[in-house]
Coordinates of N, CA and C in Angstrom, one line a residue:
X1 N 0.0 -9.5 29.7 CA 0.2 -9.2 31.1 C -0.9 -8.3 31.5
X2 N -1.6 -8.8 32.6 CA -2.7 -8.0 33.2 C -2.5 -7.9 34.7
X3 N -2.8 -6.8 35.2 CA -2.7 -6.5 36.6 C -4.1 -6.3 37.3
X4 N -4.3 -6.7 38.5 CA -5.5 -6.4 39.2 C -5.2 -5.2 40.1
X5 N -6.1 -4.1 39.9 CA -5.9 -2.9 40.6 C -7.3 -2.5 41.1
X6 N -7.4 -2.4 42.4 CA -8.7 -1.9 43.0 C -9.9 -2.7 42.5
X7 N -9.8 -4.0 42.5 CA -10.9 -4.9 42.0 C -11.2 -4.7 40.5
X8 N -10.3 -4.2 39.8 CA -10.4 -4.1 38.3 C -9.2 -4.7 37.7
X9 N -9.3 -5.0 36.4 CA -8.2 -5.4 35.6 C -7.6 -4.3 34.8
X10 N -6.3 -4.2 34.8 CA -5.5 -3.2 34.0 C -4.6 -3.9 33.1
X11 N -4.8 -3.7 31.8 CA -3.9 -4.2 30.8 C -3.2 -3.1 30.1
X12 N -1.9 -3.0 30.3 CA -1.1 -1.9 29.8 C -1.1 -2.0 28.3
X13 N -1.0 -0.8 27.6 CA -1.0 -0.7 26.2 C 0.4 -0.4 25.7
X14 N 1.4 -0.2 26.7 CA 2.8 0.0 26.3 C 3.6 -0.9 27.2
X15 N 4.8 -1.3 26.7 CA 5.7 -2.1 27.4 C 6.4 -1.3 28.5
X16 N 6.5 -1.8 29.7 CA 7.2 -1.2 30.7 C 8.6 -1.8 30.7
X17 N 9.6 -1.0 30.1 CA 10.9 -1.6 29.9 C 11.7 -1.7 31.2
X18 N 11.2 -1.3 32.4 CA 11.9 -1.5 33.6 C 11.7 -2.8 34.2
X19 N 10.8 -3.6 33.7 CA 10.5 -4.9 34.2 C 11.6 -5.9 33.7
X20 N 12.0 -6.8 34.6 CA 13.0 -7.8 34.2 C 12.5 -8.7 33.0
X21 N 13.3 -9.0 32.1 CA 13.1 -9.9 31.0 C 12.1 -9.4 30.0
X22 N 11.6 -8.2 30.1 CA 10.6 -7.7 29.1 C 11.2 -7.6 27.7
X23 N 12.5 -7.2 27.6 CA 13.1 -7.1 26.3 C 13.2 -8.5 25.6
X24 N 13.5 -9.5 26.4 CA 13.5 -10.9 25.9 C 12.1 -11.3 25.4
X25 N 11.1 -11.0 26.2 CA 9.8 -11.4 25.8 C 9.3 -10.6 24.5
X26 N 9.7 -9.3 24.5 CA 9.3 -8.5 23.3 C 10.1 -9.1 22.0
X27 N 11.4 -9.4 22.2 CA 12.1 -9.9 21.0 C 11.5 -11.3 20.6
X28 N 11.1 -12.1 21.5 CA 10.5 -13.4 21.2 C 9.2 -13.2 20.4
X29 N 8.4 -12.2 20.9 CA 7.2 -11.9 20.2 C 7.4 -11.4 18.8
X30 N 8.4 -10.6 18.6 CA 8.7 -10.1 17.2 C 9.2 -11.2 16.3
X31 N 10.1 -12.1 16.9 CA 10.5 -13.2 16.1 C 9.4 -14.1 15.7
X32 N 8.4 -14.3 16.5 CA 7.3 -15.2 16.2 C 6.4 -14.5 15.1
X33 N 6.2 -13.2 15.2 CA 5.4 -12.5 14.2 C 6.0 -12.5 12.9
X34 N 7.3 -12.4 12.8 CA 8.1 -12.2 11.5 C 8.9 -13.5 11.2
X35 N 8.6 -14.6 11.8 CA 9.4 -15.8 11.7 C 9.8 -16.2 10.3
X36 N 8.8 -16.4 9.4 CA 9.2 -16.9 8.1 C 10.0 -15.9 7.3
X37 N 9.8 -14.6 7.5 CA 10.6 -13.6 6.8 C 12.0 -13.6 7.3
X38 N 12.2 -13.8 8.6 CA 13.5 -13.9 9.2 C 14.2 -15.2 8.7
X39 N 13.5 -16.3 8.7 CA 14.1 -17.6 8.3 C 14.6 -17.6 6.8
X40 N 14.0 -16.8 5.9 CA 14.4 -16.8 4.5 C 15.4 -15.6 4.3
X41 N 15.8 -14.9 5.4 CA 16.8 -13.9 5.4 C 16.4 -12.7 4.6
X42 N 15.1 -12.3 4.6 CA 14.7 -11.1 3.9 C 14.7 -10.0 4.8
X43 N 14.5 -10.2 6.1 CA 14.5 -9.2 7.1 C 15.3 -9.7 8.4
X44 N 15.6 -8.7 9.2 CA 16.3 -9.0 10.5 C 15.5 -8.1 11.5
X45 N 15.3 -8.6 12.7 CA 14.6 -7.9 13.7 C 15.5 -7.9 15.0
X46 N 15.6 -6.7 15.6 CA 16.3 -6.6 16.9 C 15.5 -5.6 17.7
X47 N 14.9 -6.2 18.7 CA 14.0 -5.4 19.6 C 13.0 -4.7 18.8
X48 N 13.0 -3.3 18.7 CA 12.0 -2.6 17.9 C 12.5 -2.1 16.6
X49 N 13.6 -2.7 16.1 CA 14.2 -2.3 14.8 C 14.0 -3.5 13.8
X50 N 13.5 -3.2 12.6 CA 13.3 -4.2 11.6 C 14.1 -3.7 10.4
X51 N 15.0 -4.5 9.9 CA 15.8 -4.2 8.7 C 15.4 -5.1 7.6
X52 N 15.0 -4.4 6.5 CA 14.6 -5.2 5.3 C 15.8 -5.1 4.3
X53 N 16.3 -6.3 3.9 CA 17.5 -6.4 3.1 C 17.2 -6.9 1.7
X54 N 16.5 -6.1 0.9 CA 16.2 -6.4 -0.4 C 16.7 -5.3 -1.4
X55 N 17.2 -5.7 -2.5 CA 17.8 -4.8 -3.5 C 16.7 -4.1 -4.3
X56 N 15.7 -4.9 -4.8 CA 14.7 -4.4 -5.7 C 13.7 -3.5 -4.9
X57 N 13.4 -2.3 -5.4 CA 12.5 -1.4 -4.7 C 11.1 -1.9 -4.6
X58 N 10.6 -2.6 -5.7 CA 9.3 -3.1 -5.7 C 9.1 -4.2 -4.6
X59 N 10.0 -5.1 -4.5 CA 10.0 -6.2 -3.4 C 10.1 -5.6 -2.0
X60 N 11.0 -4.5 -1.9 CA 11.2 -3.8 -0.7 C 9.9 -3.3 -0.2
X61 N 9.2 -2.6 -1.1 CA 7.9 -2.0 -0.7 C 6.8 -3.0 -0.3
X62 N 6.8 -4.2 -1.0 CA 5.9 -5.3 -0.7 C 6.2 -5.8 0.7
X63 N 7.5 -5.9 1.0 CA 7.9 -6.4 2.4 C 7.5 -5.4 3.5
X64 N 7.7 -4.2 3.2 CA 7.3 -3.2 4.2 C 5.8 -3.3 4.5
X65 N 5.0 -3.4 3.4 CA 3.5 -3.6 3.6 C 3.2 -4.9 4.4
X66 N 3.9 -6.0 4.1 CA 3.7 -7.2 4.8 C 4.0 -7.1 6.3
X67 N 5.2 -6.5 6.6 CA 5.6 -6.3 8.0 C 4.6 -5.4 8.7
X68 N 4.2 -4.3 8.1 CA 3.2 -3.4 8.7 C 1.9 -4.1 9.0
X69 N 1.5 -4.9 8.0 CA 0.2 -5.7 8.2 C 0.3 -6.6 9.4
X70 N 1.4 -7.4 9.5 CA 1.6 -8.3 10.6 C 1.6 -7.6 11.9
X71 N 2.4 -6.5 12.0 CA 2.5 -5.8 13.2 C 1.1 -5.2 13.6
X72 N 0.4 -4.6 12.7 CA -0.9 -4.1 12.9 C -1.9 -5.2 13.4
X73 N -1.9 -6.3 12.8 CA -2.7 -7.4 13.2 C -2.4 -7.9 14.6
X74 N -1.1 -7.7 15.1 CA -0.7 -8.1 16.4 C -0.9 -6.9 17.4
X75 N -1.6 -5.9 17.0 CA -1.9 -4.7 17.8 C -0.7 -4.0 18.3
X76 N 0.4 -3.9 17.4 CA 1.5 -3.1 17.8 C 1.5 -1.8 17.1
X77 N 2.0 -0.7 17.7 CA 2.0 0.6 17.1 C 3.3 0.9 16.4
X78 N 3.3 1.7 15.4 CA 4.5 2.0 14.6 C 4.4 3.5 14.3
X79 N 5.6 4.0 13.9 CA 5.7 5.4 13.5 C 5.8 5.4 11.9
X80 N 4.8 5.9 11.2 CA 4.8 5.8 9.7 C 6.0 6.5 9.1
X81 N 6.6 7.5 9.8 CA 7.8 8.2 9.2 C 9.0 7.3 9.2
X82 N 9.0 6.2 9.8 CA 10.1 5.3 9.8 C 10.0 4.2 8.7
X83 N 8.9 4.2 8.0 CA 8.7 3.2 6.9 C 9.6 3.7 5.7
X84 N 10.8 3.3 5.6 CA 11.6 3.8 4.5 C 12.3 2.6 3.9

């Protein structure tokens, strides 16, 4: 989404949650980024929450790394203290 402001372009770096349908757009984007992991039921995504449902700690850590890599490649910001 890009806006024209005073003969310049403005591209927001954060989502404005007051806009209609923006949560749906964000959820669709998250589903697309994480699609194959969701399809094989290793993770679940709801808006800005991602749940990793793996019993083995080693595989859990690998999935965290994969999710963080995908989100970073998509230019999304995360809080490192939430990687548990």
